[in-house]
Amino acid sequence: MALILTGAAPSFADEKESGIQTVPSADIDWSNAPSIEGTSAIIMDAGSGEVLYEKNARERRAPASITKIMTALVTLETMDLDQQVTVSAEAVDLETIETNIALKEGEVLTVEQLLYGMLMKSGNDAANTLAIAVSGSVEKFAARMNERAAECGAEDTTFTSASGYTEYGDNTNLSTAYDIAIMAREAMENPTFRKIVGTKRYTIPATNMSKKRTLKTTNFCLSGGDETVEIDGVDVPLTYKGTIGVKTGYTNSAGYCFCGEAVRGDTELIAVSLNSTSYEQRFADVIALWDYGFSKYYTFNAAKGRQNLDDFRVWQGEKSHAAVGITEDMDITLNADQSSDDIVVEAVKNDGAIKAPVKKGDKLGVLVAYNADGEAIATADLIAMENVAKGGPLSYIGIADENIVFFVLAIVGLLIMLILIRILIVQNRRKKRRRRKAALERSVRRKEWEKEKDPFRK
């Protein structure tokens, strides 16, 4: 990676909270995209966030149990997995929860067990139990869901339910295929969420009121056995190689829904189909989108996040340099026939000198990725990866505290060198004087010897 110490980085209109900004880097063309039965659909590169195909993706629709993605994310960011929760009467009101894991009022489970029951078996009772445990009521929890969804960038989402269940005709719990994709992208960054939605089978041990429960995932792309589904007149396996999540959903209002994520190599694709025509067709929609996406595009990791990528000079500090990096991976979507060798990544320091104190997380510059034409296709904030406190008096002349010992040693070394040079000069002068004295004495002796040989020689 080349380092540029001056200059300005290009700006992008669409800036994420993380500081990663991108513009389309692949030549997106979905004229030959597959036919999707779902009313709304999308496929997104989970790495770069680039949309590779969309169909009515910004149209607000009921997401059904896909809502539980956000329920799980808020819970994971609020509660400990081993925290025990007592099931309330409100949470197990069977008249309103339909799909459930048969929780009982007064039953005690851990947050982790409830998350598995909610995400794998789509237990509405588990979702409501977690919502009440976090916020005291489903209504208050839904408000937190909306706040977190907005932080993800979901602008057209309104949650009124923790489970996604609403009465037929109730159009208050709404989202879009696009919003679902970006919320799933955020949730899959959480390792616990990622683990749970990628699990095929899980057992909740016996509790104080129930025998053990064995759960199987409702995501048949993850665990569909020998079942097949028809795509373009061809029967293909329902189990899709590389599937790693995330959530199914169904209500009379929402129809059959599925948000899935699959991985091949370094490429992860999120596909969403809402209001598809049947239980199987929602999976067929997503499989067709995955096949399309993996055949046409791939993800190139231009730089790793949370790692030291470079060092910037710091003035008047206890350290002379600060390590800089980016908060998350800089991923770029490329066409299948496009070489990543064409991508050049450069670090650009902010204008002016960086002066201490520097706090970890301070923005010190940007990382810029350029394509073969020299166009900037991605930038990311370069932040300080460490603190650099203000230095002592010598730091004002460019000598950081960490270098004082070396500075003193250098001064001492210089003084010793000067002394040695002085000694050598003195010794050299003494040698010269001795040589001149010896030469003079030799000359006198030579004249005396010659006079002795010839006493008449003057």
Coordinates of C-alpha atoms in Angstrom, one line a residue:
M1 CA 0.0 0.0 0.0
A2 CA 1.4 3.4 -1.0
L3 CA 1.4 6.2 1.5
I4 CA 0.6 9.8 0.5
L5 CA 1.4 12.4 3.1
T6 CA -0.5 15.3 1.5
G7 CA -3.5 15.8 -0.7
A8 CA -7.2 15.6 -0.3
A9 CA -9.3 12.4 -0.5
P10 CA -12.4 12.4 -2.8
S11 CA -15.8 12.8 -1.1
F12 CA -18.8 10.6 -1.5
A13 CA -22.4 11.5 -0.8
D14 CA -23.4 8.2 0.8
E15 CA -21.4 7.9 4.0
K16 CA -21.9 5.1 6.5
E17 CA -21.5 5.5 10.3
S18 CA -18.3 3.4 10.1
G19 CA -16.7 5.8 7.7
I20 CA -16.8 3.4 4.8
Q21 CA -18.0 5.1 1.6
T22 CA -18.4 3.5 -1.8
V23 CA -19.6 4.1 -5.3
P24 CA -20.6 1.4 -7.7
S25 CA -17.4 -0.4 -8.7
A26 CA -18.9 -3.2 -10.7
D27 CA -20.8 -2.8 -14.0
I28 CA -24.2 -3.8 -12.6
D29 CA -26.6 -5.1 -15.3
W30 CA -29.6 -7.2 -14.2
S31 CA -31.2 -7.3 -17.6
N32 CA -30.7 -11.1 -17.5
A33 CA -31.6 -11.5 -13.8
P34 CA -33.8 -14.5 -12.9
S35 CA -37.6 -14.3 -12.7
I36 CA -38.6 -13.8 -9.0
E37 CA -42.1 -14.7 -7.8
G38 CA -41.9 -12.5 -4.7
T39 CA -43.5 -9.1 -4.9
S40 CA -40.3 -7.5 -3.5
A41 CA -36.8 -8.9 -3.8
I42 CA -33.1 -7.8 -3.6
I43 CA -29.6 -9.3 -3.6
M44 CA -26.8 -7.4 -1.9
D45 CA -23.1 -7.9 -1.5
A46 CA -22.8 -8.3 2.3
G47 CA -19.2 -7.1 2.1
S48 CA -19.6 -3.8 0.2
G49 CA -23.3 -3.3 0.6
E50 CA -23.7 -2.9 -3.1
V51 CA -27.1 -3.8 -4.6
L52 CA -26.7 -6.4 -7.4
Y53 CA -30.4 -6.8 -8.2
E54 CA -33.7 -5.3 -6.9
K55 CA -37.4 -5.7 -7.5
N56 CA -39.7 -3.3 -5.7
A57 CA -37.0 -3.3 -3.0
R58 CA -38.0 0.0 -1.5
E59 CA -41.7 -0.9 -1.3
R60 CA -43.0 -1.1 2.3
R61 CA -44.4 -4.5 3.1
A62 CA -45.1 -6.7 6.2
P63 CA -41.9 -8.7 6.9
A64 CA -43.5 -11.3 9.1
S65 CA -41.0 -13.2 11.3
I66 CA -38.0 -11.6 9.5
T67 CA -38.7 -8.9 12.1
K68 CA -37.0 -11.2 14.6
I69 CA -33.6 -10.3 13.1
M70 CA -33.8 -6.9 14.7
T71 CA -35.4 -8.3 17.9
A72 CA -32.3 -10.6 18.2
L73 CA -29.8 -7.8 17.5
V74 CA -31.3 -5.5 20.1
T75 CA -31.3 -8.3 22.7
L76 CA -27.8 -9.3 22.0
E77 CA -26.6 -5.8 22.4
T78 CA -28.5 -5.4 25.7
M79 CA -28.4 -8.6 27.7
D80 CA -26.0 -11.4 28.6
L81 CA -26.5 -14.8 27.0
D82 CA -26.5 -16.6 30.4
Q83 CA -28.9 -14.2 32.0
Q84 CA -32.1 -16.0 33.2
V85 CA -35.5 -14.8 32.1
T86 CA -38.9 -15.7 33.6
V87 CA -41.7 -16.1 31.1
S88 CA -44.6 -13.7 31.7
A89 CA -48.3 -14.3 31.0
E90 CA -48.3 -11.6 28.3
A91 CA -45.6 -13.4 26.4
V92 CA -47.4 -16.7 26.1
D93 CA -50.8 -15.4 25.1
L94 CA -51.4 -18.1 22.5
E95 CA -54.2 -16.1 20.9
T96 CA -51.7 -13.6 19.5
I97 CA -48.4 -15.6 19.0
E98 CA -49.4 -18.6 16.8
T99 CA -45.9 -20.0 16.0
N100 CA -44.3 -20.8 19.4
I101 CA -42.0 -23.1 21.3
A102 CA -44.6 -23.8 24.0
L103 CA -43.3 -21.6 26.7
K104 CA -45.2 -21.5 30.0
E105 CA -45.9 -18.7 32.4
G106 CA -43.3 -18.8 35.1
E107 CA -40.8 -20.9 33.1
V108 CA -37.2 -19.9 33.4
L109 CA -34.8 -20.0 30.4
T110 CA -31.6 -18.2 29.5
V111 CA -31.4 -15.4 27.0
E112 CA -29.4 -17.7 24.7
Q113 CA -32.0 -20.5 24.8
L114 CA -34.7 -18.0 24.0
L115 CA -32.7 -16.6 21.1
Y116 CA -32.3 -20.1 19.6
G117 CA -36.1 -20.7 20.1
M118 CA -36.9 -17.4 18.4
L119 CA -34.5 -17.5 15.4
M120 CA -34.5 -21.2 14.6
K121 CA -38.1 -22.2 15.4
S122 CA -39.5 -18.7 14.9
G123 CA -41.1 -18.8 18.4
N124 CA -43.2 -15.7 18.8
D125 CA -43.5 -16.4 22.5
A126 CA -39.7 -16.4 22.8
A127 CA -39.6 -13.0 20.9
N128 CA -42.2 -11.5 23.2
T129 CA -40.4 -12.9 26.3
L130 CA -37.1 -11.2 25.3
A131 CA -38.8 -7.9 24.4
I132 CA -40.5 -7.7 27.8
A133 CA -37.2 -8.7 29.6
V134 CA -35.3 -6.0 27.8
S135 CA -37.8 -3.1 27.9
G136 CA -40.7 -4.1 30.1
S137 CA -43.2 -4.2 27.3
V138 CA -43.3 -5.1 23.6
E139 CA -44.3 -1.5 22.8
K140 CA -41.3 0.0 24.5
F141 CA -39.0 -2.6 22.9
A142 CA -40.4 -1.9 19.4
A143 CA -39.3 1.7 19.9
R144 CA -35.8 0.5 20.6
M145 CA -36.0 -1.7 17.5
N146 CA -36.9 1.3 15.4
E147 CA -34.0 3.3 16.8
R148 CA -31.5 0.5 16.0
A149 CA -33.0 0.0 12.5
A150 CA -32.4 3.7 11.8
E151 CA -28.8 3.3 12.9
C152 CA -28.4 0.6 10.3
G153 CA -29.7 2.9 7.6
A154 CA -33.2 1.5 7.4
E155 CA -35.3 4.5 6.5
D156 CA -38.5 2.9 5.6
T157 CA -39.0 0.5 8.5
T158 CA -41.5 0.8 11.3
F159 CA -41.7 -2.0 13.9
T160 CA -44.7 -2.4 16.2
S161 CA -44.1 -6.0 17.0
A162 CA -41.1 -8.0 18.4
S163 CA -42.2 -11.2 16.7
G164 CA -43.5 -9.9 13.4
Y165 CA -46.9 -11.3 14.0
T166 CA -49.8 -8.9 13.4
E167 CA -53.5 -9.4 12.9
Y168 CA -54.6 -9.7 9.2
G169 CA -55.1 -6.3 7.8
D170 CA -52.8 -4.6 10.4
N171 CA -50.2 -2.8 8.3
T172 CA -48.3 -1.1 11.1
N173 CA -45.3 -3.5 11.3
L174 CA -43.6 -2.7 7.9
S175 CA -40.2 -2.8 6.2
T176 CA -38.7 -3.2 2.8
A177 CA -36.5 -5.7 1.1
Y178 CA -33.7 -3.2 1.0
D179 CA -34.0 -2.4 4.7
I180 CA -34.2 -6.0 5.6
A181 CA -30.9 -6.7 3.7
I182 CA -29.0 -3.9 5.5
M183 CA -30.4 -4.9 8.9
A184 CA -29.4 -8.5 8.2
R185 CA -26.0 -7.3 7.1
E186 CA -25.6 -5.6 10.4
A187 CA -26.8 -8.5 12.5
M188 CA -24.5 -11.0 10.7
E189 CA -21.6 -8.9 12.0
N190 CA -22.5 -10.2 15.5
P191 CA -20.8 -13.5 16.0
T192 CA -23.5 -14.9 18.3
F193 CA -26.3 -14.0 15.9
R194 CA -24.3 -15.5 13.1
K195 CA -23.8 -18.7 15.0
I196 CA -27.4 -19.1 15.9
V197 CA -28.9 -18.5 12.5
G198 CA -26.3 -20.9 11.0
T199 CA -27.3 -23.8 13.4
K200 CA -29.4 -26.7 12.0
R201 CA -30.4 -28.4 15.2
Y202 CA -30.3 -27.2 18.9
T203 CA -31.6 -28.7 22.1
I204 CA -32.9 -26.5 25.0
P205 CA -32.4 -28.6 28.2
A206 CA -35.3 -29.4 30.5
T207 CA -36.4 -26.3 32.5
N208 CA -38.4 -25.9 35.7
M209 CA -41.6 -26.5 33.8
S210 CA -40.8 -28.3 30.6
K211 CA -38.9 -31.3 29.2
K212 CA -36.1 -30.7 26.8
R213 CA -36.9 -29.1 23.5
T214 CA -35.2 -30.1 20.2
L215 CA -35.3 -27.4 17.6
K216 CA -34.8 -27.6 13.9
T217 CA -34.2 -24.6 11.7
T218 CA -36.9 -23.4 9.4
N219 CA -34.3 -22.3 6.9
F220 CA -34.4 -25.2 4.4
C221 CA -31.6 -23.7 2.3
L222 CA -29.5 -24.5 5.4
S223 CA -31.1 -27.9 6.1
G224 CA -33.5 -29.1 3.5
G225 CA -32.4 -32.7 3.4
D226 CA -33.1 -34.4 0.0
E227 CA -35.9 -32.0 -0.9
T228 CA -35.9 -30.2 -4.2
V229 CA -37.4 -27.1 -5.6
E230 CA -38.1 -26.1 -9.2
I231 CA -36.3 -23.2 -10.8
D232 CA -36.8 -22.5 -14.4
G233 CA -38.3 -25.9 -14.9
V234 CA -35.4 -27.7 -13.3
D235 CA -35.5 -29.5 -9.9
V236 CA -32.6 -28.3 -7.8
P237 CA -31.6 -29.2 -4.2
L238 CA -33.4 -27.1 -1.6
T239 CA -30.3 -27.2 0.5
Y240 CA -27.9 -24.6 -0.9
K241 CA -24.2 -25.1 -0.4
G242 CA -22.7 -22.2 1.5
T243 CA -25.9 -21.0 3.3
I244 CA -25.1 -19.4 6.6
G245 CA -28.5 -17.8 7.6
V246 CA -30.7 -16.0 8.3
K247 CA -34.6 -16.0 8.7
T248 CA -37.9 -17.1 7.3
G249 CA -41.3 -15.5 7.8
Y250 CA -45.0 -16.0 7.0
T251 CA -48.3 -14.3 7.9
N252 CA -51.5 -14.0 5.9
S253 CA -50.6 -10.3 5.4
A254 CA -46.9 -10.8 4.5
G255 CA -47.1 -13.9 2.5
Y256 CA -44.1 -16.2 2.3
C257 CA -40.8 -14.4 3.1
F258 CA -37.2 -15.3 3.3
C259 CA -34.0 -13.5 4.0
G260 CA -31.0 -15.7 3.3
E261 CA -27.2 -15.3 3.3
A262 CA -24.7 -17.6 1.5
V263 CA -21.0 -17.5 1.1
R264 CA -18.5 -18.6 -1.5
G265 CA -14.8 -17.8 -0.9
D266 CA -14.6 -14.2 0.3
T267 CA -18.0 -13.3 -1.2
E268 CA -21.2 -13.2 0.9
L269 CA -24.5 -12.5 -0.6
I270 CA -27.7 -11.5 1.1
A271 CA -30.9 -12.2 -0.8
V272 CA -34.5 -11.3 0.2
S273 CA -37.8 -12.4 -1.2
L274 CA -41.1 -10.9 0.3
N275 CA -44.6 -12.1 -0.4
S276 CA -43.6 -15.0 -2.5
T277 CA -46.3 -17.4 -3.8
S278 CA -45.5 -20.5 -1.6
Y279 CA -43.5 -22.0 1.2
E280 CA -41.0 -23.5 -1.3
Q281 CA -41.0 -20.6 -3.8
R282 CA -39.5 -18.2 -1.3
F283 CA -36.5 -20.5 -1.1
A284 CA -36.4 -20.9 -4.9
D285 CA -36.4 -17.1 -5.3
V286 CA -33.4 -16.7 -3.0
I287 CA -31.5 -19.6 -4.6
A288 CA -32.0 -18.1 -8.1
L289 CA -30.8 -14.8 -6.8
W290 CA -27.7 -16.4 -5.2
D291 CA -26.9 -18.3 -8.4
Y292 CA -27.2 -15.1 -10.4
G293 CA -25.0 -13.1 -7.9
F294 CA -22.2 -15.6 -7.5
S295 CA -22.0 -16.1 -11.3
K296 CA -21.6 -12.4 -12.1
Y297 CA -19.8 -10.8 -9.2
Y298 CA -17.3 -11.3 -6.4
T299 CA -16.1 -9.4 -3.4
F300 CA -12.5 -8.1 -3.2
N301 CA -11.2 -7.2 0.3
A302 CA -9.1 -4.1 -0.4
A303 CA -8.1 -3.6 3.3
K304 CA -8.7 -5.4 6.6
G305 CA -10.5 -3.6 9.4
R306 CA -9.4 -3.3 13.0
Q307 CA -5.7 -3.7 12.0
N308 CA -2.8 -1.3 11.9
L309 CA -2.5 -0.3 8.2
D310 CA 0.0 2.6 8.5
D311 CA 1.8 5.0 10.8
F312 CA 1.3 8.8 10.7
R313 CA 3.9 11.3 12.1
V314 CA 2.7 12.9 15.4
W315 CA 4.3 16.1 16.7
Q316 CA 4.7 17.2 20.3
G317 CA 3.7 13.8 21.6
E318 CA 5.1 11.1 23.8
K319 CA 5.3 9.0 20.7
S320 CA 6.6 10.1 17.3
H321 CA 4.0 8.1 15.3
A322 CA 0.4 6.9 15.6
A323 CA -0.8 3.6 14.1
V324 CA -3.9 4.1 11.9
G325 CA -6.5 1.7 10.6
I326 CA -10.1 1.4 9.5
T327 CA -13.1 0.2 11.6
E328 CA -14.3 -2.5 9.3
D329 CA -13.1 -4.3 6.1
M330 CA -13.0 -2.3 2.9
D331 CA -14.8 -4.6 0.6
I332 CA -15.4 -3.8 -3.1
T333 CA -17.8 -5.6 -5.5
L334 CA -16.2 -6.5 -8.8
N335 CA -17.4 -8.2 -12.0
A336 CA -16.5 -11.8 -12.3
D337 CA -14.1 -11.0 -15.2
Q338 CA -12.5 -8.0 -13.5
S339 CA -9.1 -8.5 -11.9
S340 CA -8.5 -7.2 -8.4
D341 CA -5.0 -6.4 -9.5
D342 CA -6.4 -3.2 -11.0
I343 CA -7.3 -1.9 -7.5
V344 CA -4.8 0.5 -5.9
V345 CA -5.2 1.5 -2.2
E346 CA -3.5 4.5 -0.8
A347 CA -3.4 6.1 2.7
V348 CA -4.0 9.9 2.7
K349 CA -3.2 12.0 5.8
N350 CA -5.4 15.0 6.7
D351 CA -3.9 18.3 5.7
G352 CA -1.7 19.9 8.3
A353 CA 0.5 18.4 11.1
I354 CA -1.0 16.0 13.5
K355 CA -0.3 17.3 17.0
A356 CA -0.6 15.4 20.3
P357 CA -2.7 14.6 22.2
V358 CA -4.3 12.0 19.9
K359 CA -7.1 9.9 21.1
K360 CA -7.8 6.4 19.9
G361 CA -10.6 6.7 17.3
D362 CA -9.6 10.2 16.2
K363 CA -9.9 10.6 12.4
L364 CA -6.5 11.3 11.0
G365 CA -7.0 10.7 7.3
V366 CA -8.7 8.4 4.8
L367 CA -7.9 5.2 2.9
V368 CA -8.8 5.5 -0.8
A369 CA -9.3 2.7 -3.3
Y370 CA -8.9 3.5 -7.0
N371 CA -9.9 1.5 -10.0
A372 CA -7.8 1.1 -13.2
D373 CA -9.0 4.4 -14.5
G374 CA -7.8 6.2 -11.4
E375 CA -11.4 6.8 -10.2
A376 CA -12.0 6.6 -6.4
I377 CA -14.4 3.8 -5.8
A378 CA -14.2 3.5 -2.0
T379 CA -12.9 5.5 0.9
A380 CA -12.7 4.7 4.6
D381 CA -11.8 6.9 7.6
L382 CA -8.3 6.2 8.9
I383 CA -8.6 6.5 12.6
A384 CA -5.9 6.4 15.4
M385 CA -5.5 2.8 16.7
E386 CA -3.9 4.1 19.9
N387 CA -3.6 7.0 22.2
V388 CA -0.7 9.4 21.9
A389 CA -0.4 11.7 25.0
K390 CA 1.2 15.1 24.9
G391 CA 5.0 14.9 25.2
G392 CA 7.6 16.8 27.3
P393 CA 9.6 19.9 26.5
L394 CA 11.8 18.1 23.9
S395 CA 8.8 17.1 21.9
Y396 CA 8.4 20.7 20.8
I397 CA 11.6 20.4 18.9
G398 CA 10.5 17.1 17.3
I399 CA 11.9 14.6 19.9
A400 CA 9.1 12.4 21.3
D401 CA 9.3 11.2 24.8
E402 CA 9.8 7.6 23.6
N403 CA 13.0 8.8 21.8
I404 CA 14.5 10.8 24.7
V405 CA 16.7 7.8 25.8
F406 CA 17.9 7.4 22.2
F407 CA 18.4 11.2 22.0
V408 CA 20.5 11.2 25.2
L409 CA 22.5 8.2 24.1
A410 CA 23.0 9.9 20.7
I411 CA 24.3 13.1 22.5
V412 CA 26.5 11.0 24.8
G413 CA 27.8 9.1 21.8
L414 CA 28.4 12.4 19.9
L415 CA 30.3 13.8 22.9
I416 CA 32.4 10.6 23.2
M417 CA 33.1 10.8 19.5
L418 CA 34.2 14.5 19.8
I419 CA 36.4 13.6 22.7
L420 CA 37.9 10.7 20.8
I421 CA 38.4 12.9 17.8
R422 CA 40.1 15.5 20.1
I423 CA 42.3 12.9 21.5
L424 CA 43.2 11.7 18.1
I425 CA 44.0 15.2 17.0
V426 CA 46.2 15.8 20.1
Q427 CA 48.0 12.5 19.6
N428 CA 48.5 13.3 15.9
R429 CA 50.0 16.6 16.7
R430 CA 52.3 15.0 19.3
K431 CA 53.4 12.5 16.7
K432 CA 54.1 15.2 14.2
R433 CA 56.1 17.2 16.8
R434 CA 58.1 14.0 17.7
R435 CA 58.7 13.3 14.0
R436 CA 59.9 16.9 13.4
K437 CA 62.1 16.7 16.5
A438 CA 63.5 13.4 15.4
A439 CA 64.1 14.7 11.9
L440 CA 65.9 17.7 13.2
E441 CA 68.1 15.6 15.5
R442 CA 68.9 13.3 12.6
S443 CA 69.9 16.3 10.5
V444 CA 72.2 17.6 13.2
R445 CA 73.8 14.2 13.7
R446 CA 74.3 13.8 9.9
K447 CA 76.1 17.2 9.7
E448 CA 78.3 16.3 12.7
W449 CA 79.1 12.9 11.1
E450 CA 79.9 14.5 7.8
K451 CA 82.2 17.1 9.6
E452 CA 84.0 14.3 11.4
K453 CA 84.7 12.7 8.1
D454 CA 85.9 15.9 6.5
P455 CA 87.2 18.3 9.2
F456 CA 87.9 21.0 6.5
R457 CA 84.2 20.9 5.3
K458 CA 82.3 23.9 6.4

